[in-house]
CSV table of C-alpha atoms in Angstrom, one decimal:
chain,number,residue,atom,x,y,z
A,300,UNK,CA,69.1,27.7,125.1
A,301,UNK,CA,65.9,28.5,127.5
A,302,UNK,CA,62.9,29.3,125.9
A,303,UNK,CA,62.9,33.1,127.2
A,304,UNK,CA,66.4,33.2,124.9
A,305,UNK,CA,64.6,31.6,122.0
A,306,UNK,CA,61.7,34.0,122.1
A,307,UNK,CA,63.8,36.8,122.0
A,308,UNK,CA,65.8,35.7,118.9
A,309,UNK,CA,62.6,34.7,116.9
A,310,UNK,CA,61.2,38.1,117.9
A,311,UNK,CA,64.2,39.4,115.2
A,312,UNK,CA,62.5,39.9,111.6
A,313,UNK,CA,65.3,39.1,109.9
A,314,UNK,CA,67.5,36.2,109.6
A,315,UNK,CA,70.8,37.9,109.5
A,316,UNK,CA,70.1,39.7,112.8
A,317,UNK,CA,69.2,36.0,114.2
A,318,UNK,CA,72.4,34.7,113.1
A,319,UNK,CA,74.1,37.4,114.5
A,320,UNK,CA,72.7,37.0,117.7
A,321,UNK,CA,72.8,33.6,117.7
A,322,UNK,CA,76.6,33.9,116.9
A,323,UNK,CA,77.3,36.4,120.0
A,324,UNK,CA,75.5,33.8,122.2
A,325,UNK,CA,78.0,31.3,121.2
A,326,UNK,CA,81.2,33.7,121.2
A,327,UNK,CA,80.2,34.4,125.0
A,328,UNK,CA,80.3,30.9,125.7
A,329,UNK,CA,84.3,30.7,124.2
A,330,UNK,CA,85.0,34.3,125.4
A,331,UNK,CA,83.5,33.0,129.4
A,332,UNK,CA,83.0,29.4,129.6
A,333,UNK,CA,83.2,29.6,133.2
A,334,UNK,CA,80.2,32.4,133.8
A,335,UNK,CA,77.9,31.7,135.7
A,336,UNK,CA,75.2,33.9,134.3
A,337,UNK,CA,76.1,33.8,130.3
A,338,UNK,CA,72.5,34.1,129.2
A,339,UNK,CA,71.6,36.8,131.6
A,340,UNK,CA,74.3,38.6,130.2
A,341,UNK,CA,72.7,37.4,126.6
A,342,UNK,CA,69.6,38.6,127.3
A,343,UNK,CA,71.0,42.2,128.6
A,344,UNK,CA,71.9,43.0,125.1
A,345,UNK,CA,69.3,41.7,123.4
A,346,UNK,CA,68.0,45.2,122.5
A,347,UNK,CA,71.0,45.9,120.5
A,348,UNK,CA,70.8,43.5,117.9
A,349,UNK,CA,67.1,44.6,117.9
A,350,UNK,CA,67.8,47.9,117.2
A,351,UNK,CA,70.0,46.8,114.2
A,352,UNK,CA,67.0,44.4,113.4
A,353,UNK,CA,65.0,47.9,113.0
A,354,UNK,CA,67.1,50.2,111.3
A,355,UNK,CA,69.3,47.7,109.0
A,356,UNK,CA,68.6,45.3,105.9
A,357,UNK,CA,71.5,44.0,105.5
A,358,UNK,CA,74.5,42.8,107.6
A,359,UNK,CA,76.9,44.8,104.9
A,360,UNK,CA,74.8,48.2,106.3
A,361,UNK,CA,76.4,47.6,109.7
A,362,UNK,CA,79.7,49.9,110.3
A,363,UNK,CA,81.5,51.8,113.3
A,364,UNK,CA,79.7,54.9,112.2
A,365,UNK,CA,76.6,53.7,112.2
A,366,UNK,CA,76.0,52.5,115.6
A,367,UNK,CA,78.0,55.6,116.9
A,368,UNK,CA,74.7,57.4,115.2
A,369,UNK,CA,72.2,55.1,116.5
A,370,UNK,CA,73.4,54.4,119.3
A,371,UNK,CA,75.9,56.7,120.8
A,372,UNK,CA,78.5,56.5,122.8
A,373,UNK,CA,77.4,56.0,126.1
A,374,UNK,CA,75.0,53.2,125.3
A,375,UNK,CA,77.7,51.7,123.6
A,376,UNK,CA,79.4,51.4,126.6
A,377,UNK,CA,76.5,49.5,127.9
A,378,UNK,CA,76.9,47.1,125.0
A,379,UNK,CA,80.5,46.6,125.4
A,380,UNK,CA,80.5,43.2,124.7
A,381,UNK,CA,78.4,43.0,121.3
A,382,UNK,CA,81.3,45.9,120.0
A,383,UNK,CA,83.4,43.6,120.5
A,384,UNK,CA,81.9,40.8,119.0
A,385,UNK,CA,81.7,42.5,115.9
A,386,UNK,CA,84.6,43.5,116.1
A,387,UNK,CA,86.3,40.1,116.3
A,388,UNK,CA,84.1,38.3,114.4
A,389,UNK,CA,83.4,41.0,111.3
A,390,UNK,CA,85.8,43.5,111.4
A,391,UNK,CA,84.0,46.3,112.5
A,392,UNK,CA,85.9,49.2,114.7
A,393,UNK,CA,84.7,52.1,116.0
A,394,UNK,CA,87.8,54.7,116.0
A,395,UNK,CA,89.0,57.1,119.0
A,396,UNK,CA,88.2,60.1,116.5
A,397,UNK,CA,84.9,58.6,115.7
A,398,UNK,CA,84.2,58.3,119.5
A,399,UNK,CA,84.9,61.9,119.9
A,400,UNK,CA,83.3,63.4,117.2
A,401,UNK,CA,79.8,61.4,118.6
A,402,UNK,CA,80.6,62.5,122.2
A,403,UNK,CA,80.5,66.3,120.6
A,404,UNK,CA,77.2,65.9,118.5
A,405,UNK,CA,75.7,64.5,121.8
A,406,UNK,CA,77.2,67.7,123.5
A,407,UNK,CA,75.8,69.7,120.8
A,408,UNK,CA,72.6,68.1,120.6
A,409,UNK,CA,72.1,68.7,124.4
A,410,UNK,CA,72.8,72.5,124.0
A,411,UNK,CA,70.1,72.7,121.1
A,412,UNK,CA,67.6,71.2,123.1
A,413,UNK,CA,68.2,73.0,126.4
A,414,UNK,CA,68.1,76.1,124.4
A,415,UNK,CA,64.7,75.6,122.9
A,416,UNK,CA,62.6,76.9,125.3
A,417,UNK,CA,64.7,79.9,125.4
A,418,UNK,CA,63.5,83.2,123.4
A,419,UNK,CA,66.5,82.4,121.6
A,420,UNK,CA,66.3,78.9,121.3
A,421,UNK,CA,65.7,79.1,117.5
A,422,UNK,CA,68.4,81.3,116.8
A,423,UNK,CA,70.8,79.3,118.3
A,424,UNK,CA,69.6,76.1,116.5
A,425,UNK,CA,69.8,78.9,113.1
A,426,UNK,CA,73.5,79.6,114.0
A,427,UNK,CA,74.3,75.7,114.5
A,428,UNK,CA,73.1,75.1,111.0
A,429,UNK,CA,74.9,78.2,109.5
A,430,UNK,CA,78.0,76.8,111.3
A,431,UNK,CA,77.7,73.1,109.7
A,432,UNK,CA,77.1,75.2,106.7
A,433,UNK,CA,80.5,76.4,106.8
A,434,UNK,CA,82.1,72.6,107.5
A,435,UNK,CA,83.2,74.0,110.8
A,436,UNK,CA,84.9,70.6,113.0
A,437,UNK,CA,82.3,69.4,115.7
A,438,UNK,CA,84.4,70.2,118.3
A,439,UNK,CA,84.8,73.9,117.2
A,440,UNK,CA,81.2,74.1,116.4
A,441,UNK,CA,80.3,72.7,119.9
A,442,UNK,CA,82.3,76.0,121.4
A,443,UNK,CA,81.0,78.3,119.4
A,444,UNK,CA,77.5,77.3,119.9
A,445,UNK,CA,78.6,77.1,124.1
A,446,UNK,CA,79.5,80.6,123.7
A,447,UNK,CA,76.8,81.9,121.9
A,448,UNK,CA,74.5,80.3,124.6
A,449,UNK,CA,76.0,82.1,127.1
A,450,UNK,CA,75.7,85.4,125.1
A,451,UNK,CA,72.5,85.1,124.4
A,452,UNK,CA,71.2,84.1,128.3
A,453,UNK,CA,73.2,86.7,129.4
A,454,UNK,CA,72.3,89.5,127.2
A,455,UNK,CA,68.7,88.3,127.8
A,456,UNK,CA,68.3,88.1,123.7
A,457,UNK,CA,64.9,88.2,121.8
A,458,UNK,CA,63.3,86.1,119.2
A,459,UNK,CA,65.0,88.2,116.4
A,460,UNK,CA,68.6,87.3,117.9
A,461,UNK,CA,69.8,91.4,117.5
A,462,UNK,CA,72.1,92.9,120.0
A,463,UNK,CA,73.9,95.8,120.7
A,464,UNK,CA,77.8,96.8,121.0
A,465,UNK,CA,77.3,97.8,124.4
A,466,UNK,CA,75.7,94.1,125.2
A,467,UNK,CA,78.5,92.7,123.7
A,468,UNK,CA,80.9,95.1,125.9
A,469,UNK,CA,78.9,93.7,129.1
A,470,UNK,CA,79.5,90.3,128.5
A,471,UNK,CA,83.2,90.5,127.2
A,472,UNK,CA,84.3,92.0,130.7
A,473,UNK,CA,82.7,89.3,132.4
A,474,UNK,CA,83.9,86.6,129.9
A,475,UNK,CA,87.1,88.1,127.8
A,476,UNK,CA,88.2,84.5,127.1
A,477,UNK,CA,84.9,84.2,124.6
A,478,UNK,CA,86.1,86.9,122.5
A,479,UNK,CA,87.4,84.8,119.6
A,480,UNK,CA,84.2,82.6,119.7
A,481,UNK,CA,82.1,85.6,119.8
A,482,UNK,CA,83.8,86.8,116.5
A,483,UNK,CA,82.2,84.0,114.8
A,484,UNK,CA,79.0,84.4,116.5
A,485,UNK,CA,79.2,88.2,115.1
A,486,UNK,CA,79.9,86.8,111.3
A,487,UNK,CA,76.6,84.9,111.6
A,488,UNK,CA,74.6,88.0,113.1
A,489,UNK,CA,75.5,90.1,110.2
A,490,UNK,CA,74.8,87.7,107.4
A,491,UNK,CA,71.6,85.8,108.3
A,492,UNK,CA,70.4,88.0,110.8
A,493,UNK,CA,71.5,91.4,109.2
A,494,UNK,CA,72.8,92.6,112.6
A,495,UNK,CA,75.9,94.2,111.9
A,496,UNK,CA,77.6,95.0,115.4
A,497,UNK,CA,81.7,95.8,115.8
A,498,UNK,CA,83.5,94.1,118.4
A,499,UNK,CA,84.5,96.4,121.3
A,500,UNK,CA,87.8,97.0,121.1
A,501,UNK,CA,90.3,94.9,123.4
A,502,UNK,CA,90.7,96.0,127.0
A,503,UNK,CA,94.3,96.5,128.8
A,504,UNK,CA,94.1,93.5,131.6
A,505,UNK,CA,96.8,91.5,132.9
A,506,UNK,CA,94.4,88.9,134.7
A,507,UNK,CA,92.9,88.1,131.0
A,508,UNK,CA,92.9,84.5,129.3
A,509,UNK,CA,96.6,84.6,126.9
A,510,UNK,CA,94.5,84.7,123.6
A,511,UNK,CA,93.1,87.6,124.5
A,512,UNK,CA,96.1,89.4,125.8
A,513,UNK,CA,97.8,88.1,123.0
A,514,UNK,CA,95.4,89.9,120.5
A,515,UNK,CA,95.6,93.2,122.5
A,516,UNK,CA,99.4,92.8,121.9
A,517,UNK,CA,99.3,92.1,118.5
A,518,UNK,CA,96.6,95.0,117.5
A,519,UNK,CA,98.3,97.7,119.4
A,520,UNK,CA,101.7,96.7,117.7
A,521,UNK,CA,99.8,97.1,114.2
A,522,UNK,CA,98.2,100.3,115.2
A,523,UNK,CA,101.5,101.1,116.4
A,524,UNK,CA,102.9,101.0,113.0
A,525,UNK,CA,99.8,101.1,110.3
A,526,UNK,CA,98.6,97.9,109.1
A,527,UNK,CA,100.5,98.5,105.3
A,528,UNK,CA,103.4,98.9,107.6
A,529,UNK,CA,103.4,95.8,110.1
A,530,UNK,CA,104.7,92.7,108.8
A,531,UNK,CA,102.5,90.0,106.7
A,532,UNK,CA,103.6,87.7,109.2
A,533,UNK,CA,102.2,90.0,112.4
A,534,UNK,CA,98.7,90.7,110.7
A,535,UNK,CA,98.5,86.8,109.8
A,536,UNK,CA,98.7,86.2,113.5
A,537,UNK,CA,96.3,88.8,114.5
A,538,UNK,CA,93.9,87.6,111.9
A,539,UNK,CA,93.9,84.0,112.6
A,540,UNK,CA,93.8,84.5,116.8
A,541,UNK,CA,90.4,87.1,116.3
A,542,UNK,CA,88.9,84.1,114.6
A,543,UNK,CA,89.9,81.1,116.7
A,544,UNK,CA,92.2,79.4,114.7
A,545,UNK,CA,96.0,78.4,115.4
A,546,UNK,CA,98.3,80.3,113.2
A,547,UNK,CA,99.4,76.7,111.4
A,548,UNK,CA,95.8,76.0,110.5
A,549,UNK,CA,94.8,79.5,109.7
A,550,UNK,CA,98.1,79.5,107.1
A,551,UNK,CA,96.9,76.1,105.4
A,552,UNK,CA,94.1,77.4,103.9
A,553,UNK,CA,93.4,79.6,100.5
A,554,UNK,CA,91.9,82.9,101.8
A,555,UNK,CA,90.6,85.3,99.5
A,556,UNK,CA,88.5,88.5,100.2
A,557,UNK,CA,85.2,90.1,98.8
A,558,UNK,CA,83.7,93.3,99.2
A,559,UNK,CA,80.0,93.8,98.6
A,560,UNK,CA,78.0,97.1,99.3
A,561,UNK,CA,80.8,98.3,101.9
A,562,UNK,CA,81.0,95.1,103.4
A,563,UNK,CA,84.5,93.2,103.4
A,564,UNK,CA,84.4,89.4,103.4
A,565,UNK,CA,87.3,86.8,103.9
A,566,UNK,CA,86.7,83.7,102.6
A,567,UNK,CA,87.8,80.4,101.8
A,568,UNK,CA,86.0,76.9,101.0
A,569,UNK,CA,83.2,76.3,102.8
A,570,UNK,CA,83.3,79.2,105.1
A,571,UNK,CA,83.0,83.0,104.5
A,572,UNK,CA,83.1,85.6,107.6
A,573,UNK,CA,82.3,89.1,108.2
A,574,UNK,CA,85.0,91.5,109.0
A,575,UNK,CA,84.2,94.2,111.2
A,576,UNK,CA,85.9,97.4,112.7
A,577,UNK,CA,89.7,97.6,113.4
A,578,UNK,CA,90.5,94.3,111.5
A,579,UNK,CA,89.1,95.8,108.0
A,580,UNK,CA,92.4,97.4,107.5
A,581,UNK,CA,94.1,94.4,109.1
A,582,UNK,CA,92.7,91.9,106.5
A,583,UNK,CA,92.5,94.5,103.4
A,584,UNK,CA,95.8,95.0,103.8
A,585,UNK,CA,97.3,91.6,104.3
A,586,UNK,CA,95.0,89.8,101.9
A,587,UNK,CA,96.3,92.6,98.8
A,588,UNK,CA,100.3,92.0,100.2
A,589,UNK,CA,99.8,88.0,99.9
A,590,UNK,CA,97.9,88.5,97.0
A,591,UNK,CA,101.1,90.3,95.7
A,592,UNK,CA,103.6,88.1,96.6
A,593,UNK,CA,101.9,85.6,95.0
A,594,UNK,CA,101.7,87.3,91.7
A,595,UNK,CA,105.6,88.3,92.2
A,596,UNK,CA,105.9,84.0,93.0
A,597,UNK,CA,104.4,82.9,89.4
A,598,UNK,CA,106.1,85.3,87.2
């Protein structure tokens, strides 16, 4: 061991994180007998087991999710090799999932902090913390933020975050595929910023995105009908595409309305969103017929 290796590991506080680095030196050696350059390559991550030296105790404190958090996954990358080590030597994995969901917090994190020197900045890191309020997945909550960005730049928004229909008109024709994320955006306007705005009503396009022309098919079919008349099925649909969610996933949760000073609410765990303009009916009306068939169910 040269002494410039020997410095490095005594500079660890701890003696776990010595061991450990100790350990990775000789795993290298049986991993690449034959390099040439094994304790250049030793040295190149010494600043990984120092960073566990800093912000661990204990060995047992070490796991896949933690040094996505500390570290992230493009440094990881860069430390390749000590991953692995751990992996082989104590088990720990770091999961494709895991991977993804640090890639979009990163993502995230990036749009929070660009964002901050906008007039808006502090609205947009307001909505982000209303949206993990409301357990929305990381890489939903990465697009809705993305499009609320964009809203607010181009809409030219104040400190106060309020907006008008016809802003919201301007930016749909430029940007109709946004329209579901902008729903959400709209939930979060009304309830913590007490802007209460309807969404323009859907546009008759055929160069649109197919989840907007799908909506336009689905609402003009109700209105075609009446909403008490269209099947449960059709305004289930219509529901779950002006939200963002896929019909399976919208149908796996327990919804359940409220209605407070003239206000209607759908709701389910962790999340509760504003319904505005032509889907009141919509969701009055199919949350009172499922409502019914499951009363007609349990008798």
């Amino acid at each position: 061991m040269t002494r410039e290796i020997r410095l490095q590991e005594l500079a660890l506080s701890k003696a776990w994180t010595r061991e450990l680095y100790a350990g990775f030196g000789e795993w290298l050696v049986k991993e690449r007998p034959s390099h040439r350059h094994l304790l250049t390559v030793l040295a190149r991550h010494f600043a990984f087991f120092q960073t566990l030296d800093v912000v661990c105790d204990r060995l047992e404190e070490v796991s896949g999710d933690l040094l996505l958090r500390r570290f992230g996954v493009a440094e990881l990358r860069a430390h390749t090799l000590p991953v692995r080590y751990l992996s082989a030597r104590r088990g720990i994995e770091i999961g494709d999932d895991e991977k993804a969901g640090c890639a979009e917090l990163h993502r995230i994190s990036v749009i929070l902090e660009e964002s901050r020197a906008k007039s808006w900045g502090m609205v947009i890191v307001r909505y982000d913390r209303w949206l993990e309020s409301k357990k929305i997945a990381i890489r939903t909550r990465r697009g809705y933020l993305s499009a609320a960005t964009r809203f607010c730049h181009a809409a030219a928004i104040k400190e106060d975050g309020l907006y008008t229909a016809d802003q919201i008109r301007h930016f749909l024709r430029r940007y109709p595929g946004l329209r579901a994320s902008l729903y959400r955006w709209n939930s979060f306007a009304a309830e913590a910023l007490g802007c209460e705005v309807s969404m323009p009503a859907t546009r008759q396009r055929r160069n649109r995105p197919k989840t907007v022309r799908d909506l336009a098919k689905l609402l003009s079919r109700i209105n075609d009908s009446g909403p008490d008349l269209a099947s449960v099925r059709i305004l289930q649909r219509t529901i779950a595409k002006a939200f963002g969610y896929s019909v399976a996933r919208f149908g796996l949760y327990k919804w359940s309305t409220e209605e407070q000073e003239g206000k209607v609410w759908l709701c389910r765990e962790g999340e509760r969103l504003l319904i505005l303009g032509r889907l009141v009916p919509i969701v009055v009306s199919w949350a009172r017929r499922v409502r019914a068939g499951s009363s007609q169910s349990s008798d």
